[in-house]
Tab-separated table of C-alpha atoms and ligand atoms in Angstrom:
chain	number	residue	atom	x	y	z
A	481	UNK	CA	117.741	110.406	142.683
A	482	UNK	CA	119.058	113.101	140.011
A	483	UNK	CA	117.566	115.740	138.670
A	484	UNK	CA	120.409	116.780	135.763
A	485	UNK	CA	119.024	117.224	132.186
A	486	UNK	CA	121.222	118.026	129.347
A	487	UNK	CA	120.090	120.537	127.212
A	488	UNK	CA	120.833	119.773	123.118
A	489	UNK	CA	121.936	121.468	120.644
A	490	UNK	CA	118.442	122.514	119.547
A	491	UNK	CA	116.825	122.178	122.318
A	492	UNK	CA	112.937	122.031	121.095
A	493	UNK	CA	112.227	119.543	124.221
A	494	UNK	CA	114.777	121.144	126.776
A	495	UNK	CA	113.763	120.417	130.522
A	496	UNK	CA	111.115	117.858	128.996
A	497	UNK	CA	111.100	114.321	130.631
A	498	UNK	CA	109.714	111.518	128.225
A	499	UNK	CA	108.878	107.985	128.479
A	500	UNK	CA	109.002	106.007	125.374
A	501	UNK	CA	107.719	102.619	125.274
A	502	UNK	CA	109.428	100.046	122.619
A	503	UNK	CA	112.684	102.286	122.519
A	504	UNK	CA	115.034	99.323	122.287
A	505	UNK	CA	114.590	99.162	118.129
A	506	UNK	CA	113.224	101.230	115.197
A	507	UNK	CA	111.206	104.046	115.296
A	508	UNK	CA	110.984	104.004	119.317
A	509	UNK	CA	114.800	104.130	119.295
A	510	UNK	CA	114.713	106.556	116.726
A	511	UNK	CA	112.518	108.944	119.222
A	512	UNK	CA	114.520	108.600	121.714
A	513	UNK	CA	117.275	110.047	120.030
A	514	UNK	CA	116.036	112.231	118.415
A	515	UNK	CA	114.397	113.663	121.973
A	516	UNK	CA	117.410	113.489	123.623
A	517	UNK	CA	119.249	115.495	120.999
A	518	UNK	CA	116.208	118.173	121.039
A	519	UNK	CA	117.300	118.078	125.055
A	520	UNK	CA	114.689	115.607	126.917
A	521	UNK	CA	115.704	113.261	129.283
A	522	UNK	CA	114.180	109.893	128.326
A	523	UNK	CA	113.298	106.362	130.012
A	524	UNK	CA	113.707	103.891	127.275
A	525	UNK	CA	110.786	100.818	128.150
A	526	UNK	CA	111.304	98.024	126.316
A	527	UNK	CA	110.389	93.851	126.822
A	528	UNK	CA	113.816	93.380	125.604
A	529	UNK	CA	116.446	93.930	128.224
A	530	UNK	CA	119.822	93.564	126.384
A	531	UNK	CA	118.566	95.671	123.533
A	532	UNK	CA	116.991	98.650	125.893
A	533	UNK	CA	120.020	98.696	127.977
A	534	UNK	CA	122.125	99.618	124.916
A	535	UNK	CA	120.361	101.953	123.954
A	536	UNK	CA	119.942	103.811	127.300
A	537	UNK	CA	124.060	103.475	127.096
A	538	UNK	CA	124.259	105.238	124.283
A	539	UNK	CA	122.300	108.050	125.090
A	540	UNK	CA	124.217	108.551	128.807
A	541	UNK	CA	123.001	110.739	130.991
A	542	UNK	CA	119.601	111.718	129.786
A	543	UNK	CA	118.339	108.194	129.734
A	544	UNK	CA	117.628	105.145	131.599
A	545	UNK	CA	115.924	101.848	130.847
A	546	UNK	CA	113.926	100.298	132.314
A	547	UNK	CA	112.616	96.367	131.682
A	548	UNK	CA	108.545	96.800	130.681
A	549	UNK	CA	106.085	94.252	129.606
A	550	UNK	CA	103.412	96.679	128.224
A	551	UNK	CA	100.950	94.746	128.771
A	552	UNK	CA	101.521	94.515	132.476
A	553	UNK	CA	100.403	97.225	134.653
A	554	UNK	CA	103.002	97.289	137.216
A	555	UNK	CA	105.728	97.430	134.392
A	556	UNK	CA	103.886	100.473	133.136
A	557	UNK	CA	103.539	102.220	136.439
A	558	UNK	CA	107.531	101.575	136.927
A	559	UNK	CA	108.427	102.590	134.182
A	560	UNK	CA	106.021	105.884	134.457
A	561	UNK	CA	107.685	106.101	138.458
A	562	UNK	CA	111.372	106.392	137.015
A	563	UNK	CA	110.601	109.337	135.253
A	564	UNK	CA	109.710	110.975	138.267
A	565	UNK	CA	112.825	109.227	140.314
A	566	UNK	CA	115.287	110.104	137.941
A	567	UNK	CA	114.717	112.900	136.001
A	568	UNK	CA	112.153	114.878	138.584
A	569	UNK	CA	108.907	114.543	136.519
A	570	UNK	CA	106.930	113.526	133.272
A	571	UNK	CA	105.719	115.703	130.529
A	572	UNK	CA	105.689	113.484	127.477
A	573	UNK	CA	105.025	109.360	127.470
A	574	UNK	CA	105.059	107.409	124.299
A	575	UNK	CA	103.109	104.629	123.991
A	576	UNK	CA	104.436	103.169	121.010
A	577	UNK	CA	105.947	99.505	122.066
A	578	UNK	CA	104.227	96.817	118.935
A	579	UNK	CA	104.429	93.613	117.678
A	580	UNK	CA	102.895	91.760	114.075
A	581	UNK	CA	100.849	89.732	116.518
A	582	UNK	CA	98.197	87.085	115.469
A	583	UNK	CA	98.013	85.722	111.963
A	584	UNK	CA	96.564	83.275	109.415
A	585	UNK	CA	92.837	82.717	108.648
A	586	UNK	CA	90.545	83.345	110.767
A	587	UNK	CA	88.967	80.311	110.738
A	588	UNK	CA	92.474	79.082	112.530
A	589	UNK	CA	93.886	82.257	114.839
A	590	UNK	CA	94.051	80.559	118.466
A	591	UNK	CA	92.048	83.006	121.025
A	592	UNK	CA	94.898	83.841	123.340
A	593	UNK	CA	97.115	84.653	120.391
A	594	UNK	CA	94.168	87.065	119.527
A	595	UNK	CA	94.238	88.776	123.319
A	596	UNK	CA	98.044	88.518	123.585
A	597	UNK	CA	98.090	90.478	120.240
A	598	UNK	CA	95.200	93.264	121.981
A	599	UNK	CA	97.390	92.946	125.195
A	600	UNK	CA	100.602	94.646	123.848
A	601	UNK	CA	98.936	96.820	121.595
A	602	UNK	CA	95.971	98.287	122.950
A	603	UNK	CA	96.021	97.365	126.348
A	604	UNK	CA	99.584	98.290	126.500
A	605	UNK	CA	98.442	102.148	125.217
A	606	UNK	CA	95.720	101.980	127.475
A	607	UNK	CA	97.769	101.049	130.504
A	608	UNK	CA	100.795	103.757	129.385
A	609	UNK	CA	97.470	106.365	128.905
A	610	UNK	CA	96.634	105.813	132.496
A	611	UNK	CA	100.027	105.919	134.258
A	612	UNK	CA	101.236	108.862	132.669
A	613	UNK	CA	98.024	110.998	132.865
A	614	UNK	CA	97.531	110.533	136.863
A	615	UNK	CA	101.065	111.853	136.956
A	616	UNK	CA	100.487	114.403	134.371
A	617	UNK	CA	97.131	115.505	136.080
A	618	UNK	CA	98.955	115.655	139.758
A	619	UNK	CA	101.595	117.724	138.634
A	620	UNK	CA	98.970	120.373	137.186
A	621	UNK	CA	100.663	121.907	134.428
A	622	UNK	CA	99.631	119.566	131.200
A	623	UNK	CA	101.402	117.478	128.800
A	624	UNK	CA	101.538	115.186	125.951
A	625	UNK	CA	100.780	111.168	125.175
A	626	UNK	CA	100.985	109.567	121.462
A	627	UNK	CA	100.100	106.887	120.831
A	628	UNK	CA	101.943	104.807	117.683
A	629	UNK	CA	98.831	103.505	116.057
A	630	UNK	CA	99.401	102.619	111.946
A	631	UNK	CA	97.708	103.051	108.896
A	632	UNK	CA	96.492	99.454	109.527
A	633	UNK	CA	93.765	100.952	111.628
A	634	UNK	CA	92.224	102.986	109.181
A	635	UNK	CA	91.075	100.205	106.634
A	636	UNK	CA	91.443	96.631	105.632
A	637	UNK	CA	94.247	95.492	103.766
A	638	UNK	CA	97.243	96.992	106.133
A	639	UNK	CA	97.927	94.253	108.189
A	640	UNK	CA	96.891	91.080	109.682
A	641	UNK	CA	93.108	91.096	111.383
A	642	UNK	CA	94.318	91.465	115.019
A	643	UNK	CA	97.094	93.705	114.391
A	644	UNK	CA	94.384	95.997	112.587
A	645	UNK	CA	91.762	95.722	114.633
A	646	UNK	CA	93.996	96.781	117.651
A	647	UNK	CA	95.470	99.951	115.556
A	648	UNK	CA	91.760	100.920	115.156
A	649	UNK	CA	91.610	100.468	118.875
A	650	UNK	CA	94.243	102.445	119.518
A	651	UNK	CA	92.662	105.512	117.212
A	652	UNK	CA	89.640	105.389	119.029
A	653	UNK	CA	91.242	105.097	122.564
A	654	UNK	CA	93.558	108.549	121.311
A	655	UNK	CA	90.290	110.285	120.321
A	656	UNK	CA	87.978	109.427	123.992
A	657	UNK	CA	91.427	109.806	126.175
A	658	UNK	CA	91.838	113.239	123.839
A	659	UNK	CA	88.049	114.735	125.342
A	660	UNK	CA	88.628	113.009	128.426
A	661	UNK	CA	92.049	115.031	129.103
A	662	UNK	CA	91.924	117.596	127.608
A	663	UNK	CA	90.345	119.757	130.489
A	664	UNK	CA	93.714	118.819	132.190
A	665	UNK	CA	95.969	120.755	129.086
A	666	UNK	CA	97.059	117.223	128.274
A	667	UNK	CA	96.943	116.432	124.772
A	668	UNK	CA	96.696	112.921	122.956
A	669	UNK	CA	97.237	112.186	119.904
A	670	UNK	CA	98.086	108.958	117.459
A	671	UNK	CA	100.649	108.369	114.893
A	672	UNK	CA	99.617	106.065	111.674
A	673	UNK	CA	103.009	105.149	110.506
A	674	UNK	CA	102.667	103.233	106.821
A	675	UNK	CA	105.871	101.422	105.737
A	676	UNK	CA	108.817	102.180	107.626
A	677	UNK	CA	111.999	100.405	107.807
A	678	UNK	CA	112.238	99.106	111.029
A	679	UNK	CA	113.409	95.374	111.988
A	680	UNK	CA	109.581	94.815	112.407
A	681	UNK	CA	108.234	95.430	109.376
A	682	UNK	CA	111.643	94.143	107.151
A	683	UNK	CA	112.532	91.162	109.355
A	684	UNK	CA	115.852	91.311	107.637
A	685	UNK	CA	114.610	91.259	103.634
A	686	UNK	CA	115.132	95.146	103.072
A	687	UNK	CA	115.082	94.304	99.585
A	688	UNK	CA	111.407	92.570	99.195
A	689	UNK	CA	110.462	95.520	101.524
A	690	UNK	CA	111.972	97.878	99.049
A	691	UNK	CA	109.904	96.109	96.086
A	692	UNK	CA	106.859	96.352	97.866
A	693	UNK	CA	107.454	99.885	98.567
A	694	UNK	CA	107.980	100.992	95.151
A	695	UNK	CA	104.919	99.228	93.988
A	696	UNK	CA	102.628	100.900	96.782
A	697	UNK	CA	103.891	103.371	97.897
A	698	UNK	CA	103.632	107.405	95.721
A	699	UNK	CA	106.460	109.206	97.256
A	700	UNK	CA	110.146	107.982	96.297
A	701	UNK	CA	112.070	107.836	99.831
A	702	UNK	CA	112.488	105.229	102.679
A	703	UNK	CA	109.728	105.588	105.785
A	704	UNK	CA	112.275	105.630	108.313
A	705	UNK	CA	112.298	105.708	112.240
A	706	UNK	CA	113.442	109.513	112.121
A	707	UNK	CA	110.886	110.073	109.884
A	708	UNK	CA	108.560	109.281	112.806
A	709	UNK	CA	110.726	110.514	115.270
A	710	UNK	CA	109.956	113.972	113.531
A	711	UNK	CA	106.230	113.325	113.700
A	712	UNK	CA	106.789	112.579	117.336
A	713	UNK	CA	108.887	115.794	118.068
A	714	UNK	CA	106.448	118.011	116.503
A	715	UNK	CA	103.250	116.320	118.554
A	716	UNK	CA	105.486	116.615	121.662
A	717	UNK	CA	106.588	120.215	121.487
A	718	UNK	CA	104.832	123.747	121.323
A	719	UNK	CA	104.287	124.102	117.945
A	720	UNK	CA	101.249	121.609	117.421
A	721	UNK	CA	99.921	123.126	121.104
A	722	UNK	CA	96.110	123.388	119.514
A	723	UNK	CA	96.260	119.776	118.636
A	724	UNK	CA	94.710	116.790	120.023
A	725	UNK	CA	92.706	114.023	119.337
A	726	UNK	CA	93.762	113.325	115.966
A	727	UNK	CA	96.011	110.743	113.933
A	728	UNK	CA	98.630	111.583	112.149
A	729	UNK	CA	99.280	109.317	109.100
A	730	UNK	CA	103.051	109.864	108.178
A	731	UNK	CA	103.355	107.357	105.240
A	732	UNK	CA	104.416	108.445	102.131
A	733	UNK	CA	101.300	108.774	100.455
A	734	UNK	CA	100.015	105.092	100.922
A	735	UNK	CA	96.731	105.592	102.214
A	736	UNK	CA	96.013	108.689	99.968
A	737	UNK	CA	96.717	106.738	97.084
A	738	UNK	CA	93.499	104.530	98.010
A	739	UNK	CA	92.218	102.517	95.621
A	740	UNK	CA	94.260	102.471	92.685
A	741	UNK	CA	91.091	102.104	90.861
A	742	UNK	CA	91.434	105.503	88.911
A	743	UNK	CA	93.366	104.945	85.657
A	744	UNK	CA	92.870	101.082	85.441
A	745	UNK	CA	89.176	101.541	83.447
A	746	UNK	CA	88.050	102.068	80.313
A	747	UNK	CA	91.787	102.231	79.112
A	748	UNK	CA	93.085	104.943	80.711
A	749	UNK	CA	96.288	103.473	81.174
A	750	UNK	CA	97.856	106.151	79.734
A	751	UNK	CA	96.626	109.057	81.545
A	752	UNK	CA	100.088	110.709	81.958
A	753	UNK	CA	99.973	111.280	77.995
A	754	UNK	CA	96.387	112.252	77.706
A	755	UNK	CA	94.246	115.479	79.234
A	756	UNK	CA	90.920	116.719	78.760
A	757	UNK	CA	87.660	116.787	80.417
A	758	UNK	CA	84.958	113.904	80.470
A	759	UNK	CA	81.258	115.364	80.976
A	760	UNK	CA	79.761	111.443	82.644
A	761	UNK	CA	76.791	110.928	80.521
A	762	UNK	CA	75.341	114.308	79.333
A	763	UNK	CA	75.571	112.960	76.145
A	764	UNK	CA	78.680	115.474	75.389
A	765	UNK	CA	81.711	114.435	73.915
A	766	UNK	CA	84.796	114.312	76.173
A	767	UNK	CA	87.552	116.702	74.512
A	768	UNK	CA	90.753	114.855	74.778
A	769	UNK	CA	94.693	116.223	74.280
A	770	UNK	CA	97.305	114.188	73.108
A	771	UNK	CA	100.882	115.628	75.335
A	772	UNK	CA	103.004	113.875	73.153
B	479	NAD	N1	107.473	99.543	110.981
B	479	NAD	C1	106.324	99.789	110.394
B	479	NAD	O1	106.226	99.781	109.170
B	479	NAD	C2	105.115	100.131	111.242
B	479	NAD	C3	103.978	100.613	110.583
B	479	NAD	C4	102.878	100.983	111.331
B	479	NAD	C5	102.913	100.873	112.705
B	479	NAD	N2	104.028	100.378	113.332
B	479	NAD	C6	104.007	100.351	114.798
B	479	NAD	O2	105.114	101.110	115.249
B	479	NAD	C7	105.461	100.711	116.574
B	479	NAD	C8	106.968	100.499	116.657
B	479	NAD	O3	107.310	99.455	115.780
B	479	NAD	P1	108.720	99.346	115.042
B	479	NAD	O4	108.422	99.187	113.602
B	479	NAD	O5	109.628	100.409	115.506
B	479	NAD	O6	109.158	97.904	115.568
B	479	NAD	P2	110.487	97.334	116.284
B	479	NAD	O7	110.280	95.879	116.409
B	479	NAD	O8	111.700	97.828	115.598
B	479	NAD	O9	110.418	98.008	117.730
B	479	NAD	C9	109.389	97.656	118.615
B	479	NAD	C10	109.924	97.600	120.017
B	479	NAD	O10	108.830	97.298	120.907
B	479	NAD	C11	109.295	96.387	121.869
B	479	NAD	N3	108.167	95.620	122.429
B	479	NAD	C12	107.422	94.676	121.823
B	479	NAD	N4	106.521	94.185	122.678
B	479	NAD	C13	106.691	94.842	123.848
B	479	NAD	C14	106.051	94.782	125.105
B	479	NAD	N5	105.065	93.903	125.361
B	479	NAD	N6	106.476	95.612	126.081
B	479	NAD	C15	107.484	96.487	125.846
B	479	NAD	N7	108.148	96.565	124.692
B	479	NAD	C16	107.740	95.752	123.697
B	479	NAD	C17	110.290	95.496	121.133
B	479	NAD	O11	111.163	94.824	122.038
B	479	NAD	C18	110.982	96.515	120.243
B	479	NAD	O12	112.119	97.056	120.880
B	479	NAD	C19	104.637	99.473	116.856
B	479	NAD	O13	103.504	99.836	117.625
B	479	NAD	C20	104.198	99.029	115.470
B	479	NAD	O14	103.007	98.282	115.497
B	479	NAD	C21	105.118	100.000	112.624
């Protein structure tokens, strides 16, 4: 039993004990980090052993792992317990562990590949939601869950139908836990990551993920793991104290960019070299200016 912290060379999350679930790859790993470099001491919970242990090696002191099946309460409670064992108490847990899950036609998706798929990602949040807050709650004085969600949840087309409907899940589950805890100061909130480059969402063809990327997505950078590690940092620390119950969609624009039906009809193709204003069907002439 220890209670040593190291404090970073920022510091935003000095003292702050964090469990982060799926820490053993991408933006998880990223978080961790990234929390132990703002000075938190971390419990990396991950399924996979040889991965998590690595990790929890390279950060040293400030971190241990821990071996967690998500979807399995005990693992969660463990994992939740070493916090408190090791680094003296809990003020942040991370319930971001994921996989693709279920896919193909619905017509052909076996049930228990559905419920494993709901297991791991909303159960999994669900069970982290409930470990952490009867710790938080004991202790008395607050603190912080997220919840990795994705953009997935908020509309068709993101990802397979399980995967999706889970990420919705988890959205809703942020907002009720959110009312539900908040008497307690403990805030909950969600992230909606869009594309980020992670081994999960590549699978080892950066470049097709690239292409995609460029063809979807408005803003010209990378989603990376830091990128949500930043989104995690801010939820986590003082300044977003007023905050809870909401989703964050980090994502380069993706889901603003919505439809992509504006500019496709009645050729305007070429908005970029036309402005004006159209007055719908007053029976007034649009004025239109050539920019080039
Ligand atoms: N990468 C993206 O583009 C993207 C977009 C939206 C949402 N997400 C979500 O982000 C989260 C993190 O994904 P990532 O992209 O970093 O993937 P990743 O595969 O790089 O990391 C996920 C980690 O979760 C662990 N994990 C999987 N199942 C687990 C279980 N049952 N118990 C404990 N650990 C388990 C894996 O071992 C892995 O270390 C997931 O919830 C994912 O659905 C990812």
């Amino acid at each position: 039993m220890t209670t040593s912290r190291l404090n970073g060379p920022t510091g935003q999350l000095n003292g702050k004990v964090a469990v982060i679930t799926g820490a053993a790859s991408g933006m998880g790993l990223a978080t961790a980090q990234r929390f132990v470099a703002e000075g938190a001491a971390v419990v990396v919970a991950d399924f996979n052993a040889d991965a998590g242990e690595a990790v929890a090696r390279e950060l040293g002191d400030a971190a241990r792992f821990v071996r967690c099946d998500v979807a399995i309460d005990g693992d969660v409670a463990s994992a939740v317990a070493l916090a408190v064992d090791a680094f003296g108490r809990l003020d942040i847990m991370f319930n971001n562990a994921g996989i693709g899950g279920a896919f193909g036609p619905i017509t052909e998706i076996e049930s228990d590949d559905w419920d494993a798929t709901f297991a791991v990602l909303v159960r999994g949040v669900f069970l982290g939601t409930k470990h952490a807050a009867r710790v938080l709650i004991a202790q008395g004085d607050g603190g912080v869950i997220i919840n990795t969600a994705s953009v997935a949840g908020q509309g068709g087309g993101g990802g397979p139908q399980a995967y999706s409907a889970a990420k919705a899940g988890v959205i809703n589950l942020t907002e009720t836990t959110a009312i539900e805890l908040a008497p307690h100061a403990i805030r909950v909130n969600a992230i909606c990551p869009g594309i980020i480059f992670t081994p999960l969402m590549h699978q080892g063809d950066e470049a097709d993920a690239e292409r995609v990327m460029t063809e979807l997505q408005p803003y010209p950078k990378r989603g990376e793991g830091a990128d949500i590690a930043g989104a995690a940092l801010w939820l986590a620390g003082p300044d977003s104290a007023f905050v809870t119950g909401t989703s964050i969609t980090v994502d380069g624009g993706i889901s603003a960019a919505g439809t992509r039906l504006f500019g496709r009809l009645h050729g305007t193709t070429k908005l970029d070299r036309i402005a004006g204003i159209a007055h719908g069907t007053t029976g007034q002439k649009p004025t239109i200016r050539r920019l080039d």
